[in-house]
Structure formats: structure tokens, C-alpha cells
PDB file of C-alpha atoms in Angstrom:
ATOM      1  CA  GLY A   1      29.220 110.729  51.507  1.00 56.00           C
ATOM      2  CA  ALA A   2      25.870 112.432  52.218  1.00 51.00           C
ATOM      3  CA  ILE A   3      24.874 112.421  48.521  1.00 47.00           C
ATOM      4  CA  SER A   4      25.850 108.779  48.228  1.00 52.00           C
ATOM      5  CA  ALA A   5      23.709 107.954  51.224  1.00 49.00           C
ATOM      6  CA  ILE A   6      20.747 109.769  49.761  1.00 44.00           C
ATOM      7  CA  PHE A   7      21.070 107.942  46.487  1.00 41.00           C
ATOM      8  CA  SER A   8      21.526 104.696  48.233  1.00 52.00           C
ATOM      9  CA  LYS A   9      18.399 105.347  50.319  1.00 50.00           C
ATOM     10  CA  PHE A  10      16.217 106.112  47.246  1.00 45.00           C
ATOM     11  CA  GLY A  11      17.869 103.304  45.341  1.00 51.00           C
ATOM     12  CA  GLY A  12      16.880 100.829  48.034  1.00 52.00           C
ATOM     13  CA  ARG A  13      13.340 102.024  47.991  1.00 56.00           C
ATOM     14  CA  TYR A  14      13.227 101.679  44.192  1.00 51.00           C
ATOM     15  CA  SER A  15      14.633  98.187  44.428  1.00 55.00           C
ATOM     16  CA  GLY A  16      11.976  97.366  47.000  1.00 57.00           C
ATOM     17  CA  LEU A  17       9.149  98.656  44.893  1.00 58.00           C
ATOM     18  CA  ASN A  18      10.662  96.761  41.916  1.00 66.00           C
ATOM     19  CA  ASN A  19      10.656  93.526  43.917  1.00 71.00           C
ATOM     20  CA  MET A  20       7.073  94.104  44.978  1.00 73.00           C
ATOM     21  CA  LYS A  21       6.064  94.577  41.313  1.00 72.00           C
ATOM     22  CA  GLN A  22       7.976  91.358  40.275  1.00 78.00           C
ATOM     23  CA  ASN A  23       6.297  89.402  43.148  1.00 79.00           C
ATOM     24  CA  SER A  24       2.824  90.717  42.034  1.00 84.00           C
ATOM     25  CA  GLU A  25       3.389  89.647  38.484  1.00 89.00           C
ATOM     26  CA  LEU A  26       4.613  86.353  39.694  1.00 89.00           C
ATOM     27  CA  VAL A  27       1.486  85.695  41.801  1.00 91.00           C
ATOM     28  CA  ARG A  28      -0.688  86.931  38.798  1.00 93.00           C
ATOM     29  CA  GLU A  29       1.104  84.344  36.514  1.00 95.00           C
ATOM     30  CA  ILE A  30       0.561  81.538  39.121  1.00 96.00           C
ATOM     31  CA  ASN A  31      -3.057  82.497  39.505  1.00 96.00           C
ATOM     32  CA  ASN A  32      -3.713  82.536  35.738  1.00 96.00           C
ATOM     33  CA  TYR A  33      -2.308  79.051  35.323  1.00 97.00           C
ATOM     34  CA  ALA A  34      -4.076  77.810  38.419  1.00 97.00           C
ATOM     35  CA  MET A  35      -7.443  78.958  37.125  1.00 97.00           C
ATOM     36  CA  ARG A  36      -6.976  77.032  33.843  1.00 97.00           C
ATOM     37  CA  ASN A  37      -5.535  73.956  35.560  1.00 98.00           C
ATOM     38  CA  GLY A  38      -8.247  74.167  38.253  1.00 98.00           C
ATOM     39  CA  MET A  39     -10.892  73.711  35.510  1.00 98.00           C
ATOM     40  CA  VAL A  40      -9.125  70.540  34.315  1.00 98.00           C
ATOM     41  CA  LEU A  41      -8.885  69.225  37.895  1.00 98.00           C
ATOM     42  CA  GLY A  42     -12.428  70.321  38.600  1.00 97.00           C
ATOM     43  CA  LEU A  43     -13.806  68.374  35.562  1.00 98.00           C
ATOM     44  CA  PHE A  44     -11.802  65.357  36.706  1.00 98.00           C
ATOM     45  CA  GLY A  45     -13.503  65.616  40.128  1.00 97.00           C
ATOM     46  CA  ILE A  46     -16.975  65.986  38.539  1.00 97.00           C
ATOM     47  CA  LEU A  47     -16.354  62.878  36.409  1.00 97.00           C
ATOM     48  CA  SER A  48     -15.256  61.009  39.537  1.00 96.00           C
ATOM     49  CA  LEU A  49     -18.523  61.945  41.185  1.00 94.00           C
ATOM     50  CA  LEU A  50     -20.518  60.655  38.172  1.00 94.00           C
ATOM     51  CA  ILE A  51     -18.562  57.350  38.531  1.00 94.00           C
ATOM     52  CA  PHE A  52     -19.551  57.328  42.215  1.00 92.00           C
ATOM     53  CA  LYS A  53     -23.204  57.638  41.334  1.00 90.00           C
ATOM     54  CA  TRP A  54     -23.025  54.890  38.780  1.00 90.00           C
ATOM     55  CA  SER A  55     -21.195  52.603  41.190  1.00 89.00           C
ATOM     56  CA  PHE A  56     -24.644  51.985  42.941  1.00 84.00           C
ATOM     57  CA  ALA A  57     -25.872  50.218  39.876  1.00 82.00           C
ATOM     58  CA  LEU A  58     -22.425  48.884  38.673  1.00 84.00           C
ATOM     59  CA  PRO A  59     -20.418  47.803  41.742  1.00 81.00           C
ATOM     60  CA  ALA A  60     -17.280  47.541  39.641  1.00 84.00           C
ATOM     61  CA  PHE A  61     -17.310  51.329  39.364  1.00 89.00           C
ATOM     62  CA  SER A  62     -16.576  51.571  43.052  1.00 89.00           C
ATOM     63  CA  THR A  63     -13.000  50.542  42.446  1.00 93.00           C
ATOM     64  CA  LEU A  64     -12.775  53.006  39.619  1.00 94.00           C
ATOM     65  CA  PHE A  65     -14.038  55.767  41.861  1.00 94.00           C
ATOM     66  CA  GLY A  66     -11.412  54.899  44.493  1.00 94.00           C
ATOM     67  CA  ILE A  67      -8.716  54.979  41.868  1.00 95.00           C
ATOM     68  CA  MET A  68      -9.933  58.354  40.592  1.00 96.00           C
ATOM     69  CA  LEU A  69     -10.102  59.730  44.123  1.00 94.00           C
ATOM     70  CA  LEU A  70      -6.560  58.775  44.893  1.00 95.00           C
ATOM     71  CA  GLY A  71      -5.441  59.969  41.390  1.00 96.00           C
ATOM     72  CA  SER A  72      -6.689  63.541  41.985  1.00 97.00           C
ATOM     73  CA  PRO A  73      -3.488  64.585  43.761  1.00 97.00           C
ATOM     74  CA  VAL A  74      -1.423  62.814  41.154  1.00 97.00           C
ATOM     75  CA  LEU A  75      -3.197  64.855  38.449  1.00 98.00           C
ATOM     76  CA  GLY A  76      -2.606  67.952  40.527  1.00 98.00           C
ATOM     77  CA  ALA A  77       1.158  67.173  40.673  1.00 98.00           C
ATOM     78  CA  TYR A  78       1.271  66.531  36.956  1.00 98.00           C
ATOM     79  CA  LEU A  79      -0.427  69.903  36.157  1.00 98.00           C
ATOM     80  CA  THR A  80       1.917  71.646  38.519  1.00 98.00           C
ATOM     81  CA  ILE A  81       4.898  70.136  36.936  1.00 97.00           C
ATOM     82  CA  LYS A  82       3.526  71.096  33.529  1.00 97.00           C
ATOM     83  CA  PHE A  83       3.171  74.568  34.768  1.00 97.00           C
ATOM     84  CA  ARG A  84       6.726  74.587  35.992  1.00 97.00           C
ATOM     85  CA  ASN A  85       8.056  73.495  32.669  1.00 96.00           C
ATOM     86  CA  ASN A  86       5.962  76.102  30.854  1.00 95.00           C
ATOM     87  CA  VAL A  87       7.255  78.988  32.906  1.00 94.00           C
ATOM     88  CA  VAL A  88      10.898  78.105  33.536  1.00 93.00           C
ATOM     89  CA  GLY A  89      11.651  75.482  30.873  1.00 92.00           C
ATOM     90  CA  PRO A  90      13.083  72.030  31.289  1.00 88.00           C
ATOM     91  CA  ASP A  91      16.097  73.143  33.269  1.00 89.00           C
ATOM     92  CA  GLY A  92      15.070  76.411  34.997  1.00 92.00           C
ATOM     93  CA  THR A  93      14.939  76.992  38.729  1.00 94.00           C
ATOM     94  CA  PHE A  94      11.566  76.479  40.330  1.00 95.00           C
ATOM     95  CA  GLY A  95      10.999  77.212  44.032  1.00 94.00           C
ATOM     96  CA  PHE A  96       8.834  75.349  46.549  1.00 96.00           C
ATOM     97  CA  ALA A  97       6.634  78.436  47.112  1.00 95.00           C
ATOM     98  CA  ARG A  98       5.774  78.692  43.422  1.00 96.00           C
ATOM     99  CA  GLY A  99       4.606  75.003  43.197  1.00 97.00           C
ATOM    100  CA  PHE A 100       2.796  75.293  46.532  1.00 97.00           C
ATOM    101  CA  LEU A 101       0.806  78.354  45.570  1.00 97.00           C
ATOM    102  CA  HIS A 102      -0.079  76.952  42.155  1.00 98.00           C
ATOM    103  CA  ALA A 103      -1.307  73.732  43.695  1.00 98.00           C
ATOM    104  CA  LEU A 104      -3.196  75.536  46.381  1.00 97.00           C
ATOM    105  CA  PHE A 105      -4.954  77.980  44.020  1.00 97.00           C
ATOM    106  CA  MET A 106      -5.637  75.193  41.535  1.00 98.00           C
ATOM    107  CA  GLY A 107      -7.276  72.992  44.165  1.00 97.00           C
ATOM    108  CA  PHE A 108      -9.507  75.860  45.401  1.00 97.00           C
ATOM    109  CA  TYR A 109     -10.587  76.690  41.777  1.00 98.00           C
ATOM    110  CA  ALA A 110     -11.345  73.018  41.181  1.00 98.00           C
ATOM    111  CA  SER A 111     -13.424  72.818  44.398  1.00 97.00           C
ATOM    112  CA  ILE A 112     -15.493  75.724  43.063  1.00 97.00           C
ATOM    113  CA  TRP A 113     -16.212  73.838  39.869  1.00 98.00           C
ATOM    114  CA  VAL A 114     -17.133  70.671  41.771  1.00 97.00           C
ATOM    115  CA  ALA A 115     -19.312  72.671  44.216  1.00 97.00           C
ATOM    116  CA  LEU A 116     -21.164  74.313  41.435  1.00 97.00           C
ATOM    117  CA  ALA A 117     -21.733  71.077  39.662  1.00 97.00           C
ATOM    118  CA  VAL A 118     -22.905  69.332  42.814  1.00 96.00           C
ATOM    119  CA  PHE A 119     -25.307  72.094  43.575  1.00 97.00           C
ATOM    120  CA  VAL A 120     -26.854  72.371  40.120  1.00 96.00           C
ATOM    121  CA  TYR A 121     -27.206  68.496  39.858  1.00 95.00           C
ATOM    122  CA  LEU A 122     -28.757  67.952  43.316  1.00 93.00           C
ATOM    123  CA  GLN A 123     -30.925  71.030  43.196  1.00 93.00           C
ATOM    124  CA  TYR A 124     -32.372  70.649  39.638  1.00 93.00           C
ATOM    125  CA  PHE A 125     -31.623  67.217  38.168  1.00 92.00           C
ATOM    126  CA  ASP A 126     -31.263  64.433  40.790  1.00 89.00           C
ATOM    127  CA  ASN A 127     -34.692  64.500  42.390  1.00 86.00           C
ATOM    128  CA  GLY A 128     -33.444  62.200  45.144  1.00 84.00           C
ATOM    129  CA  SER A 129     -32.291  59.429  42.792  1.00 87.00           C
ATOM    130  CA  ILE A 130     -28.792  59.238  44.304  1.00 88.00           C
ATOM    131  CA  PHE A 131     -30.123  58.880  47.771  1.00 84.00           C
ATOM    132  CA  ALA A 132     -32.647  56.231  46.692  1.00 83.00           C
ATOM    133  CA  ALA A 133     -29.818  54.341  44.990  1.00 83.00           C
ATOM    134  CA  TYR A 134     -27.731  54.496  48.142  1.00 78.00           C
ATOM    135  CA  GLY A 135     -30.734  53.315  50.239  1.00 77.00           C
ATOM    136  CA  HIS A 136     -31.239  50.426  47.894  1.00 80.00           C
ATOM    137  CA  SER A 137     -27.564  49.457  48.109  1.00 77.00           C
ATOM    138  CA  LEU A 138     -27.997  49.323  51.926  1.00 72.00           C
ATOM    139  CA  GLU A 139     -30.930  46.925  51.589  1.00 75.00           C
ATOM    140  CA  THR A 140     -28.994  44.230  49.681  1.00 75.00           C
ATOM    141  CA  PRO A 141     -28.482  40.904  51.560  1.00 78.00           C
ATOM    142  CA  GLU A 142     -24.685  41.261  51.561  1.00 75.00           C
ATOM    143  CA  MET A 143     -24.916  44.847  53.038  1.00 72.00           C
ATOM    144  CA  GLN A 144     -27.471  43.869  55.524  1.00 72.00           C
ATOM    145  CA  GLN A 145     -25.219  41.053  56.702  1.00 79.00           C
ATOM    146  CA  TYR A 146     -22.267  43.382  56.933  1.00 72.00           C
ATOM    147  CA  LEU A 147     -24.220  45.995  58.857  1.00 68.00           C
ATOM    148  CA  LEU A 148     -25.369  43.297  61.341  1.00 72.00           C
ATOM    149  CA  GLN A 149     -21.967  41.779  61.855  1.00 75.00           C
ATOM    150  CA  SER A 150     -20.091  45.069  62.096  1.00 77.00           C
ATOM    151  CA  GLY A 151     -22.543  46.660  64.498  1.00 73.00           C
ATOM    152  CA  VAL A 152     -22.992  49.596  62.118  1.00 69.00           C
ATOM    153  CA  GLY A 153     -26.684  48.686  61.786  1.00 64.00           C
ATOM    154  CA  ALA A 154     -27.197  49.207  65.533  1.00 69.00           C
ATOM    155  CA  GLN A 155     -25.461  52.564  65.217  1.00 73.00           C
ATOM    156  CA  PHE A 156     -27.849  53.516  62.391  1.00 67.00           C
ATOM    157  CA  ASP A 157     -30.844  52.574  64.540  1.00 67.00           C
ATOM    158  CA  SER A 158     -29.456  54.698  67.388  1.00 70.00           C
ATOM    159  CA  ILE A 159     -28.756  57.716  65.239  1.00 68.00           C
ATOM    160  CA  SER A 160     -32.022  57.558  63.304  1.00 64.00           C
ATOM    161  CA  GLY A 161     -34.345  56.840  66.188  1.00 68.00           C
ATOM    162  CA  GLY A 162     -34.944  53.225  65.204  1.00 64.00           C
ATOM    163  CA  LYS A 163     -35.453  53.823  61.565  1.00 66.00           C
ATOM    164  CA  GLY A 164     -32.231  52.078  60.573  1.00 64.00           C
ATOM    165  CA  ALA A 165     -30.407  52.691  57.324  1.00 64.00           C
ATOM    166  CA  GLN A 166     -33.427  54.256  55.701  1.00 71.00           C
ATOM    167  CA  GLY A 167     -33.487  56.813  58.400  1.00 75.00           C
ATOM    168  CA  ILE A 168     -29.977  57.725  57.702  1.00 72.00           C
ATOM    169  CA  VAL A 169     -30.746  58.051  54.040  1.00 77.00           C
ATOM    170  CA  ASP A 170     -33.675  60.319  54.750  1.00 79.00           C
ATOM    171  CA  ALA A 171     -31.501  62.441  57.055  1.00 78.00           C
ATOM    172  CA  MET A 172     -28.837  62.744  54.310  1.00 81.00           C
ATOM    173  CA  GLN A 173     -31.393  63.823  51.695  1.00 81.00           C
ATOM    174  CA  SER A 174     -32.776  66.468  53.986  1.00 83.00           C
ATOM    175  CA  LEU A 175     -29.485  68.312  54.257  1.00 87.00           C
ATOM    176  CA  GLY A 176     -29.996  69.992  50.927  1.00 88.00           C
ATOM    177  CA  ALA A 177     -27.947  70.723  47.808  1.00 92.00           C
ATOM    178  CA  ALA A 178     -26.091  73.616  49.298  1.00 94.00           C
ATOM    179  CA  THR A 179     -24.665  71.566  52.138  1.00 94.00           C
ATOM    180  CA  TYR A 180     -23.176  68.975  49.861  1.00 94.00           C
ATOM    181  CA  ALA A 181     -21.852  71.556  47.467  1.00 95.00           C
ATOM    182  CA  SER A 182     -20.089  73.394  50.349  1.00 95.00           C
ATOM    183  CA  MET A 183     -18.324  70.167  51.438  1.00 95.00           C
ATOM    184  CA  SER A 184     -16.115  70.526  48.368  1.00 94.00           C
ATOM    185  CA  LEU A 185     -14.919  73.920  49.529  1.00 95.00           C
ATOM    186  CA  TYR A 186     -14.476  72.716  53.139  1.00 95.00           C
ATOM    187  CA  LEU A 187     -12.372  69.751  52.024  1.00 94.00           C
ATOM    188  CA  SER A 188     -10.264  72.030  49.838  1.00 95.00           C
ATOM    189  CA  MET A 189      -9.455  74.280  52.757  1.00 95.00           C
ATOM    190  CA  ILE A 190      -8.697  71.445  55.138  1.00 96.00           C
ATOM    191  CA  PHE A 191      -6.684  69.050  52.874  1.00 96.00           C
ATOM    192  CA  GLY A 192      -5.482  71.620  50.240  1.00 96.00           C
ATOM    193  CA  PRO A 193      -2.501  73.038  52.167  1.00 97.00           C
ATOM    194  CA  VAL A 194      -1.278  69.526  53.083  1.00 97.00           C
ATOM    195  CA  ILE A 195      -1.541  68.277  49.471  1.00 97.00           C
ATOM    196  CA  SER A 196      -0.111  71.431  48.128  1.00 97.00           C
ATOM    197  CA  THR A 197       2.854  71.082  50.396  1.00 97.00           C
ATOM    198  CA  VAL A 198       3.639  67.656  49.026  1.00 98.00           C
ATOM    199  CA  ILE A 199       3.180  68.815  45.469  1.00 98.00           C
ATOM    200  CA  GLY A 200       5.390  71.886  46.151  1.00 97.00           C
ATOM    201  CA  LEU A 201       8.221  69.601  47.344  1.00 97.00           C
ATOM    202  CA  ILE A 202       7.780  67.291  44.334  1.00 97.00           C
ATOM    203  CA  ALA A 203       7.717  70.137  41.744  1.00 96.00           C
ATOM    204  CA  ARG A 204      10.656  72.269  43.158  1.00 96.00           C
ATOM    205  CA  ARG A 205      13.840  72.285  41.181  1.00 94.00           C
ATOM    206  CA  GLY A 206      17.234  73.976  41.565  1.00 83.00           C
TER     207      GLY A 206
END
């Protein structure tokens, strides 16, 4: 009985170590797929920001930007389901935690790509053009009428010390490239767990 207890004790420890190794390999697998899929999602996010910039000159692109913004979680779900099918096949069991972690890691990696692109573009290439385009869009007769009727114009005057919409634009431009780049990371940390929970529920199977 004593010998059996000893073997049982050491066997339990071995089983625990084996489970830890399996969990570590599982997380490594999730992370590897998330890095690759995060690049795809990040490129999609960068493209949506380009569409946003062009929307100042081509108003129809505003609708396209909205569609792409809402489509980002859909793409994330698709990539997670594709990951599921790659690792467990068309009929294998796939737990919630696996899909949640993949979506969470993927979203974080995507936000890094977006943040890098935003910083490089604003710091070295934009030269204030996007803020100038935004300011110009606020000066159109339609927007001026909307600002007046909605009371937003008065709020702009209050915030900017009487400088109106142009004062807001100047304040936005003064924030710097690093501030806008970091917003991608902050948004990922705030909304990532919520979106990943939904994707994890959608992707789970068995």
C-alpha cells in the first residue's frame, strides 16, 4: 500500500507536469496563428484608415469606412474559425478558451501593426494634410449648418476658446503622432476582451 501510494504521488506529479507542457504548447500554437492572423487583420485596419482619409475628398468613402469598421470583428471571427478548422479539423472539439485567446492575441497584434502604420504616416508623410482635410470638411456649408443647428459649433467655441472648429483641428494636430498611434493599443485593450468573448462563443464547438 505504501509503495502504491508513492508511485501514485509521483505519477500525479508527472501527470501535472505533462498537462503543463501540453498547455504551454497549446498557448504557443494559439500565439503563432494569432501573430499571422493579426497581420491580416492589421492590414485590413490600415486599409480602413486609408479609406477614412480619402473620405474627406470622396464622401461616398465614409459609408465604406463605416462598413469596414463594423466588418473588422467579422473578419476576426472568420480568421478564428479558420484557425479552428486548421487545428482540429471540420468536426473536432474546440473550446471557448481557445477561440477567446486566439481572438484576443490576434486583436492585440493587429493593433500593433495599425499603431506602427499610424505613427510612421503621421510622423513622416502626412505633414498635417489629414487635419487640413478635416478642417476643410468642417467649413462646408452643409457642415456649418449642422454645427449651428446641433449646438456642436457652440461647444467647439467653448472648448477652443472662441476659435471654433479650426481651433479644434489645431488642438488635434498638436497631440502628435505617438498619441494617435497609442489609441490603437488602448482601444484593443478596452474592446478586445469583449469582442474576443463573442468570437470565442461563436467559434466554440463540441
